[in-house]
Each structure stands twice: as structure tokens, then as C-alpha cells.
Short mmCIF file of C-alpha atoms in Angstrom, two decimals:
data_model
loop_
_atom_site.label_atom_id
_atom_site.label_comp_id
_atom_site.label_asym_id
_atom_site.label_seq_id
_atom_site.Cartn_x
_atom_site.Cartn_y
_atom_site.Cartn_z
CA UNK A 1340 0.13 -0.05 0.00
CA UNK A 1341 1.18 3.56 -0.88
CA UNK A 1342 0.51 6.84 1.24
CA UNK A 1343 -0.90 9.34 -1.75
CA UNK A 1344 -1.91 13.12 -1.51
CA UNK A 1345 -3.88 14.04 -4.39
CA UNK A 1346 -4.17 18.07 -4.39
CA UNK A 1347 -6.89 19.51 -6.34
CA UNK A 1348 -7.46 23.24 -7.82
CA UNK A 1349 -10.79 23.85 -6.17
CA UNK A 1350 -12.89 23.78 -9.53
CA UNK A 1351 -14.94 21.04 -10.34
CA UNK A 1352 -12.95 20.72 -14.19
CA UNK A 1353 -9.46 19.68 -11.54
CA UNK A 1354 -11.35 18.50 -9.36
CA UNK A 1355 -13.07 15.74 -10.75
CA UNK A 1356 -9.79 13.90 -13.00
CA UNK A 1357 -8.43 13.86 -9.45
CA UNK A 1358 -11.17 12.27 -8.09
CA UNK A 1359 -11.08 9.84 -11.20
CA UNK A 1360 -7.44 8.96 -10.41
CA UNK A 1361 -7.81 8.59 -6.17
CA UNK A 1362 -11.05 6.56 -6.99
CA UNK A 1363 -8.67 3.89 -8.70
CA UNK A 1364 -5.97 4.28 -6.22
CA UNK A 1365 -8.07 3.01 -3.52
CA UNK A 1366 -9.59 0.51 -5.89
CA UNK A 1367 -6.44 -0.39 -6.02
CA UNK A 1368 -5.84 -0.92 -2.40
CA UNK A 1369 -3.87 2.32 -1.60
CA UNK A 1370 -4.79 4.65 1.17
CA UNK A 1371 -5.33 8.88 -0.61
CA UNK A 1372 -5.83 12.09 1.12
CA UNK A 1373 -7.40 14.52 -1.39
CA UNK A 1374 -6.66 18.25 -0.51
CA UNK A 1375 -9.00 20.65 -2.34
CA UNK A 1376 -12.00 23.14 -1.83
CA UNK A 1377 -14.41 22.11 1.43
CA UNK A 1378 -17.10 22.09 -1.14
CA UNK A 1379 -15.83 18.95 -2.58
CA UNK A 1380 -15.85 16.98 0.71
CA UNK A 1381 -18.76 14.91 -0.17
CA UNK A 1382 -17.11 13.78 -3.78
CA UNK A 1383 -14.17 12.98 -2.15
CA UNK A 1384 -15.95 10.60 0.23
CA UNK A 1385 -17.83 9.20 -2.41
CA UNK A 1386 -14.35 8.69 -3.82
CA UNK A 1387 -13.65 6.66 -1.03
CA UNK A 1388 -10.61 8.87 0.15
CA UNK A 1389 -9.97 11.48 2.98
CA UNK A 1390 -10.86 14.93 2.19
CA UNK A 1391 -8.99 17.77 3.91
CA UNK A 1392 -9.60 21.01 3.03
CA UNK A 1393 -7.79 24.17 1.64
CA UNK A 1394 -7.06 26.42 4.20
CA UNK A 1395 -9.17 29.65 3.68
CA UNK A 1396 -6.26 31.75 1.81
CA UNK A 1397 -6.29 28.96 -0.99
CA UNK A 1398 -10.12 27.59 -1.05
CA UNK A 1399 -13.07 29.35 -2.81
CA UNK A 1400 -16.02 28.38 -4.74
CA UNK A 1401 -15.68 28.34 -8.22
CA UNK A 1402 -19.28 28.78 -8.82
CA UNK A 1403 -19.43 32.29 -7.25
CA UNK A 1404 -15.94 33.37 -8.87
CA UNK A 1405 -17.04 37.23 -9.26
CA UNK A 1406 -17.26 37.05 -5.15
CA UNK A 1407 -14.15 35.66 -4.62
CA UNK A 1408 -12.44 37.89 -7.25
CA UNK A 1409 -14.52 40.77 -8.44
CA UNK A 1410 -11.98 42.50 -10.29
CA UNK A 1411 -11.48 39.26 -12.82
CA UNK A 1412 -15.18 40.53 -15.07
CA UNK A 1413 -13.26 43.43 -16.37
CA UNK A 1414 -10.97 40.91 -17.93
CA UNK A 1415 -12.31 39.60 -21.60
CA UNK A 1416 -11.57 35.70 -22.44
CA UNK A 1417 -8.73 35.64 -23.31
CA UNK A 1418 -4.65 36.39 -23.19
CA UNK A 1419 -6.03 39.27 -20.23
CA UNK A 1420 -8.32 37.15 -18.56
CA UNK A 1421 -5.86 34.62 -18.30
CA UNK A 1422 -2.98 36.70 -17.34
CA UNK A 1423 -5.67 37.67 -14.05
CA UNK A 1424 -6.42 34.06 -13.70
CA UNK A 1425 -2.00 33.07 -13.42
CA UNK A 1426 -1.88 36.03 -11.19
CA UNK A 1427 -5.05 35.48 -9.05
CA UNK A 1428 -6.79 32.69 -8.91
CA UNK A 1429 -4.08 30.11 -9.40
CA UNK A 1430 -1.07 32.38 -7.78
CA UNK A 1431 -1.96 33.90 -5.42
CA UNK A 1432 -3.13 30.23 -3.49
CA UNK A 1433 0.50 29.14 -3.55
CA UNK A 1434 1.90 29.62 -0.49
CA UNK A 1435 -1.22 28.94 1.44
CA UNK A 1436 -1.26 25.41 -0.48
CA UNK A 1437 2.30 25.03 -0.15
CA UNK A 1438 1.88 25.12 3.37
CA UNK A 1439 -0.83 23.18 3.66
CA UNK A 1440 0.83 20.07 1.60
CA UNK A 1441 3.79 20.22 3.74
CA UNK A 1442 1.77 20.12 6.91
CA UNK A 1443 -0.05 17.55 5.90
CA UNK A 1444 3.00 15.10 4.92
CA UNK A 1445 4.67 15.97 8.29
CA UNK A 1446 1.77 16.07 10.61
CA UNK A 1447 -0.94 13.68 9.10
CA UNK A 1448 -0.42 11.77 6.03
CA UNK A 1449 3.62 10.78 5.60
CA UNK A 1450 2.98 10.46 2.08
CA UNK A 1451 5.51 9.00 -0.98
CA UNK A 1452 3.45 10.61 -3.61
CA UNK A 1453 1.82 13.60 -4.53
CA UNK A 1454 -0.68 13.45 -7.92
CA UNK A 1455 -1.59 17.48 -8.56
CA UNK A 1456 -3.52 19.28 -11.43
CA UNK A 1457 -1.27 21.39 -12.93
CA UNK A 1458 -2.72 24.67 -11.62
CA UNK A 1459 -1.90 23.75 -8.04
CA UNK A 1460 0.99 25.48 -7.69
CA UNK A 1461 2.13 24.81 -4.14
CA UNK A 1462 2.61 21.12 -5.63
CA UNK A 1463 4.74 23.00 -8.09
CA UNK A 1464 6.83 24.58 -5.20
CA UNK A 1465 6.73 20.70 -3.56
CA UNK A 1466 8.60 19.66 -6.43
CA UNK A 1467 11.15 22.67 -6.47
CA UNK A 1468 11.69 22.35 -2.80
CA UNK A 1469 14.17 19.63 -2.72
CA UNK A 1470 15.90 17.21 -5.08
CA UNK A 1471 13.78 13.35 -5.97
CA UNK A 1472 14.73 11.53 -3.26
CA UNK A 1473 13.88 14.45 -0.04
CA UNK A 1474 10.76 15.01 -0.95
CA UNK A 1475 7.05 12.70 -2.10
CA UNK A 1476 7.80 11.71 -5.64
CA UNK A 1477 5.74 14.29 -7.96
CA UNK A 1478 2.55 13.29 -10.01
CA UNK A 1479 1.22 16.05 -12.98
CA UNK A 1480 -1.93 15.00 -14.10
CA UNK A 1481 -1.77 16.90 -17.57
CA UNK A 1482 -6.09 17.50 -17.35
CA UNK A 1483 -6.42 19.79 -20.77
CA UNK A 1484 -3.63 21.28 -23.05
CA UNK A 1485 0.41 21.18 -22.13
CA UNK A 1486 1.53 24.54 -21.64
CA UNK A 1487 5.22 24.00 -22.48
CA UNK A 1488 6.56 26.53 -24.84
CA UNK A 1489 8.01 25.05 -28.20
CA UNK A 1490 9.60 25.62 -31.21
CA UNK A 1491 7.45 22.91 -33.27
CA UNK A 1492 3.98 24.64 -32.50
CA UNK A 1493 2.43 28.22 -31.22
CA UNK A 1494 2.30 29.13 -27.59
CA UNK A 1495 -1.65 28.35 -25.55
CA UNK A 1496 -3.60 31.43 -25.59
CA UNK A 1497 -3.55 31.67 -29.52
CA UNK A 1498 -5.43 28.58 -30.44
CA UNK A 1499 -4.15 28.74 -33.68
CA UNK A 1500 -2.27 25.19 -35.32
CA UNK A 1501 1.10 24.81 -35.64
CA UNK A 1502 2.74 26.37 -38.82
CA UNK A 1503 4.42 24.28 -41.40
CA UNK A 1504 7.05 24.84 -43.89
CA UNK A 1505 9.79 27.03 -44.26
CA UNK A 1506 10.81 29.39 -40.90
CA UNK A 1507 8.13 27.90 -38.90
CA UNK A 1508 10.45 27.17 -36.15
CA UNK A 1509 11.54 30.59 -35.64
CA UNK A 1510 8.01 31.71 -36.10
CA UNK A 1511 6.90 29.82 -33.36
CA UNK A 1512 9.85 31.11 -31.32
CA UNK A 1513 9.28 34.67 -31.75
CA UNK A 1514 5.49 33.89 -30.88
CA UNK A 1515 6.93 32.47 -27.84
CA UNK A 1516 8.85 35.92 -27.24
CA UNK A 1517 5.96 37.63 -27.46
CA UNK A 1518 3.49 35.53 -24.99
CA UNK A 1519 6.87 35.80 -22.01
CA UNK A 1520 6.21 39.30 -22.79
CA UNK A 1521 2.62 39.43 -22.40
CA UNK A 1522 3.40 37.61 -19.33
CA UNK A 1523 6.09 39.12 -17.99
CA UNK A 1524 3.58 40.69 -15.14
CA UNK A 1525 2.19 37.66 -14.00
CA UNK A 1526 5.78 36.10 -14.35
CA UNK A 1527 7.04 38.26 -11.46
CA UNK A 1528 3.47 37.79 -9.29
CA UNK A 1529 4.19 34.53 -8.95
CA UNK A 1530 7.81 34.50 -8.86
CA UNK A 1531 6.74 36.81 -5.68
CA UNK A 1532 4.39 33.60 -4.64
CA UNK A 1533 6.79 31.43 -5.09
CA UNK A 1534 9.20 33.17 -3.18
CA UNK A 1535 6.47 33.62 -0.18
CA UNK A 1536 6.76 30.18 -0.08
CA UNK A 1537 10.31 29.91 0.17
CA UNK A 1538 11.21 28.31 -3.31
CA UNK A 1539 11.93 29.95 -6.96
CA UNK A 1540 10.68 29.62 -9.86
CA UNK A 1541 13.42 28.18 -11.84
CA UNK A 1542 12.13 29.79 -15.56
CA UNK A 1543 9.17 30.53 -17.62
CA UNK A 1544 5.80 29.44 -15.32
CA UNK A 1545 4.15 28.18 -18.06
CA UNK A 1546 7.26 26.09 -18.69
CA UNK A 1547 7.85 25.26 -15.06
CA UNK A 1548 3.73 23.58 -14.84
CA UNK A 1549 4.73 20.66 -16.84
CA UNK A 1550 8.59 20.47 -16.15
CA UNK A 1551 8.38 20.91 -12.22
CA UNK A 1552 7.25 17.30 -11.44
CA UNK A 1553 8.82 13.87 -11.58
CA UNK A 1554 6.56 13.02 -13.94
CA UNK A 1555 3.92 14.44 -16.03
CA UNK A 1556 1.10 11.99 -17.27
CA UNK A 1557 -0.86 13.71 -19.61
CA UNK A 1558 -4.35 12.72 -20.58
CA UNK A 1559 -4.67 12.47 -24.20
CA UNK A 1560 -3.03 10.75 -27.10
CA UNK A 1561 -0.52 11.87 -29.29
CA UNK A 1562 -2.92 12.26 -32.37
CA UNK A 1563 -5.05 14.68 -30.70
CA UNK A 1564 -1.84 16.96 -29.53
CA UNK A 1565 0.18 19.26 -31.91
CA UNK A 1566 3.54 17.28 -32.18
CA UNK A 1567 6.56 18.71 -30.61
CA UNK A 1568 9.91 17.51 -30.94
CA UNK A 1569 11.36 19.00 -27.42
CA UNK A 1570 9.03 17.57 -24.62
CA UNK A 1571 10.73 16.44 -21.31
CA UNK A 1572 11.80 12.90 -20.99
CA UNK A 1573 9.35 12.93 -17.35
CA UNK A 1574 6.29 13.76 -20.04
CA UNK A 1575 3.90 11.17 -21.44
CA UNK A 1576 1.05 10.26 -23.20
CA UNK A 1577 -1.33 7.99 -21.13
CA UNK A 1578 -4.39 8.68 -22.63
CA UNK A 1579 -7.81 10.16 -21.31
CA UNK A 1580 -9.58 8.99 -18.33
CA UNK A 1581 -12.58 6.76 -18.68
CA UNK A 1582 -15.88 8.29 -17.99
CA UNK A 1583 -16.74 9.70 -14.16
CA UNK A 1584 -19.24 7.08 -12.64
CA UNK A 1585 -22.52 8.78 -12.23
CA UNK A 1586 -25.95 7.38 -9.77
CA UNK A 1587 -28.23 5.66 -12.37
CA UNK A 1588 -30.84 8.45 -13.41
CA UNK A 1589 -34.32 7.46 -14.84
CA UNK A 1590 -34.45 8.54 -18.60
CA UNK A 1591 -36.54 11.12 -19.83
CA UNK A 1592 -40.17 9.49 -21.33
CA UNK A 1593 -38.85 10.52 -25.43
CA UNK A 1594 -35.85 7.90 -24.76
CA UNK A 1595 -37.18 5.25 -26.93
CA UNK A 1596 -36.97 7.95 -29.65
CA UNK A 1597 -33.63 7.86 -29.43
CA UNK A 1598 -32.70 4.42 -29.63
CA UNK A 1599 -35.03 3.79 -32.48
CA UNK A 1600 -34.85 6.58 -34.90
CA UNK A 1601 -33.07 6.33 -38.14
CA UNK A 1602 -32.81 10.31 -38.64
CA UNK A 1603 -29.19 11.31 -37.23
CA UNK A 1604 -29.05 12.06 -33.69
CA UNK A 1605 -27.67 15.83 -32.62
CA UNK A 1606 -26.45 16.08 -28.89
CA UNK A 1607 -26.30 19.48 -27.81
CA UNK A 1608 -24.43 20.58 -24.64
CA UNK A 1609 -23.39 22.98 -23.15
CA UNK A 1610 -21.77 20.91 -19.99
CA UNK A 1611 -22.39 20.39 -16.64
CA UNK A 1612 -21.16 23.76 -15.48
CA UNK A 1613 -20.65 26.43 -17.74
CA UNK A 1614 -24.03 26.36 -18.66
CA UNK A 1615 -25.47 29.14 -16.92
CA UNK A 1616 -26.75 31.11 -19.81
CA UNK A 1617 -27.95 28.20 -22.60
CA UNK A 1618 -28.35 31.23 -24.83
CA UNK A 1619 -25.34 30.98 -25.88
CA UNK A 1620 -25.28 27.52 -27.42
CA UNK A 1621 -28.13 24.95 -26.87
CA UNK A 1622 -30.62 27.67 -27.65
CA UNK A 1623 -29.18 28.90 -31.22
CA UNK A 1624 -28.54 25.33 -31.99
CA UNK A 1625 -31.91 23.57 -31.02
CA UNK A 1626 -33.29 26.91 -33.64
CA UNK A 1627 -30.02 26.00 -35.98
CA UNK A 1628 -31.91 22.47 -36.42
CA UNK A 1629 -35.39 23.18 -36.38
CA UNK A 1630 -36.16 22.40 -39.91
CA UNK A 1631 -33.43 19.74 -40.95
CA UNK A 1632 -33.83 15.77 -40.86
CA UNK A 1633 -32.50 15.42 -37.74
CA UNK A 1634 -33.21 14.58 -34.46
CA UNK A 1635 -31.90 17.43 -31.84
CA UNK A 1636 -30.81 16.02 -28.41
CA UNK A 1637 -30.14 19.16 -25.89
CA UNK A 1638 -29.13 17.80 -22.75
CA UNK A 1639 -28.61 21.35 -20.96
CA UNK A 1640 -26.66 19.81 -17.60
CA UNK A 1641 -29.66 21.51 -15.00
CA UNK A 1642 -32.70 20.57 -13.94
CA UNK A 1643 -34.93 23.39 -15.01
CA UNK A 1644 -32.64 23.48 -18.39
CA UNK A 1645 -36.23 22.28 -20.40
CA UNK A 1646 -37.86 24.84 -18.44
CA UNK A 1647 -35.27 27.49 -19.21
CA UNK A 1648 -34.89 26.56 -23.43
CA UNK A 1649 -38.79 26.89 -23.59
CA UNK A 1650 -39.63 30.27 -22.15
CA UNK A 1651 -37.27 31.46 -24.72
CA UNK A 1652 -39.52 30.46 -27.26
CA UNK A 1653 -41.23 27.30 -28.49
CA UNK A 1654 -39.22 24.52 -29.07
CA UNK A 1655 -38.88 22.89 -32.44
CA UNK A 1656 -40.84 19.46 -33.49
CA UNK A 1657 -37.18 17.39 -33.64
CA UNK A 1658 -36.23 18.65 -30.70
CA UNK A 1659 -36.16 16.95 -26.94
CA UNK A 1660 -35.19 18.94 -24.34
CA UNK A 1661 -33.82 17.16 -21.10
CA UNK A 1662 -31.80 18.15 -18.00
CA UNK A 1663 -29.60 15.45 -17.05
CA UNK A 1664 -28.97 13.11 -19.65
CA UNK A 1665 -26.39 10.64 -18.99
CA UNK A 1666 -23.87 10.99 -21.91
CA UNK A 1667 -23.17 7.37 -21.73
CA UNK A 1668 -26.25 6.00 -22.51
CA UNK A 1669 -26.60 8.91 -25.18
CA UNK A 1670 -23.44 9.07 -27.27
CA UNK A 1671 -23.82 5.88 -28.70
CA UNK A 1672 -26.22 7.10 -30.58
CA UNK A 1673 -24.96 10.15 -31.76
CA UNK A 1674 -24.22 11.44 -35.20
CA UNK A 1675 -22.33 14.87 -33.89
CA UNK A 1676 -22.19 16.55 -30.49
CA UNK A 1677 -22.20 20.05 -30.81
CA UNK A 1678 -20.05 20.88 -27.18
CA UNK A 1679 -18.96 24.38 -25.87
CA UNK A 1680 -15.50 22.63 -25.67
CA UNK A 1681 -14.22 21.18 -22.35
CA UNK A 1682 -11.50 19.06 -22.52
CA UNK A 1683 -13.11 15.92 -20.43
CA UNK A 1684 -16.12 16.29 -22.21
CA UNK A 1685 -14.21 16.85 -26.05
CA UNK A 1686 -12.82 13.43 -25.22
CA UNK A 1687 -16.23 11.48 -23.63
CA UNK A 1688 -17.38 11.76 -27.25
CA UNK A 1689 -14.07 10.91 -28.73
CA UNK A 1690 -14.13 8.08 -27.11
CA UNK A 1691 -17.09 6.87 -28.48
CA UNK A 1692 -15.67 7.72 -31.93
CA UNK A 1693 -18.78 10.88 -31.70
CA UNK A 1694 -17.02 13.92 -34.36
CA UNK A 1695 -17.66 17.38 -32.77
CA UNK A 1696 -18.66 21.07 -33.42
CA UNK A 1697 -17.37 23.14 -30.85
CA UNK A 1698 -18.23 26.78 -29.96
CA UNK A 1699 -16.20 27.77 -26.81
CA UNK A 1700 -14.64 31.00 -25.09
CA UNK A 1701 -13.08 31.12 -22.44
CA UNK A 1702 -10.47 28.74 -19.99
CA UNK A 1703 -9.10 25.89 -22.21
CA UNK A 1704 -12.18 25.98 -25.10
CA UNK A 1705 -10.66 27.60 -27.54
CA UNK A 1706 -7.45 25.57 -27.46
CA UNK A 1707 -9.52 22.46 -27.50
CA UNK A 1708 -11.50 23.46 -30.48
CA UNK A 1709 -8.17 24.85 -32.03
CA UNK A 1710 -7.24 20.60 -31.78
CA UNK A 1711 -10.62 19.32 -32.67
CA UNK A 1712 -10.07 21.24 -35.86
CA UNK A 1713 -6.21 19.86 -36.11
CA UNK A 1714 -7.09 16.32 -35.90
CA UNK A 1715 -9.74 16.18 -37.98
CA UNK A 1716 -12.39 15.34 -36.03
CA UNK A 1717 -14.64 18.09 -35.95
CA UNK A 1718 -15.48 22.12 -37.19
CA UNK A 1719 -14.56 24.63 -34.94
CA UNK A 1720 -16.48 27.89 -34.69
CA UNK A 1721 -14.33 30.00 -33.36
CA UNK A 1722 -17.07 31.79 -31.10
CA UNK A 1723 -18.38 31.12 -28.21
CA UNK A 1724 -21.73 32.96 -29.65
CA UNK A 1725 -22.32 31.66 -32.59
CA UNK A 1726 -25.48 32.24 -34.60
CA UNK A 1727 -27.74 29.89 -35.61
CA UNK A 1728 -26.52 29.41 -39.09
CA UNK A 1729 -23.12 29.04 -38.20
CA UNK A 1730 -24.24 26.40 -35.98
CA UNK A 1731 -26.68 25.00 -38.82
CA UNK A 1732 -24.04 24.84 -41.60
CA UNK A 1733 -21.05 23.37 -39.53
CA UNK A 1734 -23.45 20.56 -38.19
CA UNK A 1735 -24.19 19.72 -42.01
CA UNK A 1736 -20.64 19.73 -42.90
CA UNK A 1737 -20.19 17.37 -40.00
CA UNK A 1738 -23.31 15.15 -41.28
CA UNK A 1739 -22.46 15.37 -44.88
CA UNK A 1740 -19.48 12.54 -45.37
CA UNK A 1741 -17.73 10.18 -43.71
CA UNK A 1742 -14.34 11.83 -42.78
CA UNK A 1743 -15.12 13.86 -39.99
CA UNK A 1744 -16.67 9.87 -37.94
CA UNK A 1745 -13.37 8.37 -39.64
CA UNK A 1746 -11.16 10.81 -37.80
CA UNK A 1747 -13.15 10.92 -34.57
CA UNK A 1748 -13.10 6.61 -34.68
CA UNK A 1749 -9.42 6.96 -35.48
CA UNK A 1750 -8.53 8.74 -32.19
CA UNK A 1751 -11.49 6.43 -30.35
CA UNK A 1752 -9.11 3.52 -31.72
CA UNK A 1753 -5.70 5.08 -30.47
CA UNK A 1754 -7.42 5.70 -27.32
CA UNK A 1755 -8.13 2.19 -26.80
CA UNK A 1756 -4.34 1.58 -26.99
CA UNK A 1757 -3.78 3.82 -23.76
CA UNK A 1758 -5.32 3.24 -20.05
CA UNK A 1759 -4.59 6.02 -18.21
CA UNK A 1760 -5.25 4.76 -15.00
CA UNK A 1761 -2.78 1.92 -15.46
CA UNK A 1762 -0.16 4.59 -16.18
CA UNK A 1763 -0.69 6.21 -13.04
CA UNK A 1764 -0.85 3.37 -10.95
CA UNK A 1765 2.53 2.08 -12.36
CA UNK A 1766 4.19 5.45 -11.30
CA UNK A 1767 2.57 5.43 -8.11
CA UNK A 1768 3.43 1.47 -7.10
CA UNK A 1769 7.14 2.30 -8.43
CA UNK A 1770 7.55 5.16 -5.48
CA UNK A 1771 6.07 3.12 -2.31
CA UNK A 1772 7.84 4.00 0.54
CA UNK A 1773 7.50 6.50 3.33
CA UNK A 1774 8.18 10.46 2.82
CA UNK A 1775 11.63 10.98 3.68
CA UNK A 1776 12.10 12.62 6.77
CA UNK A 1777 13.72 16.18 5.03
CA UNK A 1778 10.44 16.76 3.92
CA UNK A 1779 8.61 16.67 7.19
CA UNK A 1780 10.62 19.90 8.58
#
């Protein structure tokens, strides 16, 4: 048995992948403590792990970011908001996270392995606090695109595929220099945060997120990520995590139509979190396809979703609106998924070989959409507020020929050649042993 600390920034999209890993490690007989936000205590216990809340300086409710970070709304999605988030949402909690980790390891739970999402910067500080062998083995889970700068691909934030041809590497390097300049203020701010924890950031923060851990396990396959010849030896593609088991829910009364229709089934969703304004993607998609020979299933991800959609206007005859619809049952019937582009949700669709139409902004969504386009598995709408006409044209393009589905199914086959949970377990079980005493100071 190995003692493991799993640390996650208090965001639903960060906590759930960590809990999937934690639950599997518990099943394998390991003992796991999850250090994360207080609101996730019940979820952690359901995974079979022990929950430890982050200290108040690092804890917040991701459903009310404007309450905790009132200045954030002034920064539009894109580089400006990313810089703000790096500074304040993820950077400012660094020292408090690090102290909480050190205290947990020294006084309560002498783990030999620490697993974290990349933006839990307290774990990055732990990786930098001492050489391997004098601290726990650290594992970074690549829950979104790798942030490491490369001469083989543009930096994140531009949502563009790699350039090709003569001069491509030179142009990528120039873009990297521009990004370092744009984020120079964030770099200084985060260096100060690391200084408060008694550690030193050895390079550009977006690089260190990937290079600092002893192992960095990227939760996708090479076929979905831009090729890079300069990845560190610690970096490994392990494939996506399996879908999160969910409690059984009753199927909607129109479910038989999904199972038996001969029309293409177009599934529309804004996920289970970024769905406060269903007028951004769900309603435009429902309206866009009203006159097409398809069955539209809108999975709103909220119990009042059907009422919200109906309040916005008459629901077309070919549309079925649900609150929580089980995707593991729905996606095998889908011909295309229209989504705002969360990393996990896109991989869930591709696990079923379903091509995509992606329309999202904010966080990592434009980068996910760009990779969907680059991989050939779908269409990138390049906006989080598409018009009905834009959605309709994209869906019809995906349905028009086999190319998108063939690429989605090729990615599904690539997924099947990997086992992310087994890869994590291999690293964990190779690092068994008590916490070195040097860390427990």
C-alpha cells in the first residue's frame, strides 16, 4: 500500500479528474488523502478517499468566482483574463497551498507520492523545494493542453495550429518570446508567490507547470496534440481518463426515440458547469436545426434546463430537451456532438467515435476547439456565441460525408491503446515507501 496525497485546485473541472484517479488508487488498495476545496468534501468521500480542506487563503467556490475575484469580470476572455487568472486565481494561493501540503505530509499523512493538477502551484513549489529522494515523488496530471512552450507549435492562448514550412520554427520561437513578454507581469507576480513559499521558480511559469513534476502524465493521445520534438523525458501521453461513473438517473420519457430513430441524432450541450446562459449555444443550436431531418437532443445539464429553453420560445418538433441526460447511454446513438469544448467532454465524445462541432470561449476551450479542427474530428466555430446559421452549416458539414466521423473513430482507436489509470498506478507503485524525513521539517 502506498500513501498518496492528491491535490486539486477548487474547480469542478480540476477536481473531477483527480477524483477519478484517487478512486482507482483506493480500489487498488492504496490510501489517498485529497487536498482541495471544502465544497468537494462529499465527492471526495464518495471516491473512498479522505478529504482535507484547503486553508481559507486558498479555498473558494468556483461557482461564485465573481464574489471571490470581483475584478475578474473586467478582463475579457483571452490573454487578459488568462493573465489575471494566473496571477490571482492560481498564483496567489501558492504559498497557502504549499504550507498546507507540507503540514499534511509532516504531521498527519507521510505520503510518498503527491498527485496534482498542473495549476495547483503549491505542488509545483513542493517539486522545486528539494531534489527527488528528499521529498515525495510528484506527478502532474495533464487535465488540459500542455502549456510548455515549443519551437514546434504556437504557445497556448492563440488557438492556432502549428505553422508548417520553412521558417515555422523561427516564427514559433518569436511567438514564444511575445508570450513571455505579455505575461512578464504575471511571471513576476508568481515568482513573488513562490518566494513566499521559500522556493524559486526556475523559468517561465507555463514551462514549469510541465517540467517541475517528476512525472507529467498528459491525459490524451499524441494524435490529438500538436507534435513536439522538445518534450522533456518526464512527459508521457497516457490517454484520457474513463468517464466518471454517475448515479443512475431515470431516462426521459422520449428516450425510445433516441434508440430507434433512423434520423441522425445531434446532441447539444454546454456541459454540467458552464451552462448558466443556455442562449449561448444550446438554444441557437436547437433553432438552427429546426427544419433539418435530424433528431436534436439538448442535454442542458441543469434540472430547470427544459423550462429555460421553453421560456425562450417554442421548441421545434424535432428537438427533445433534457436536464441531466446520461452521456454514456446517449453518445453511442449520436451522429455529432455540438459542445462548448471542455477538455473532458470532448474526449468523452471521441471515446465513442463521435465527431464534434465546438463553439466555446474562455478557459481552455478555444485551444480544445483548435485541436478538434487540427485533428480532423470536427468543426471549430471559433466563437462562444455562434449564430444559428453558423451552427447549422457546421452540423450539416459534419453530417455530409464520412471524413469527420472517420477521424473521430481513429482517435477512439488511439484511446483504446492507452490506459490512463494503469499508467498512473504504475508510477505510484514504483514510488512506494515512507516520506523522507527531510520533507517533514
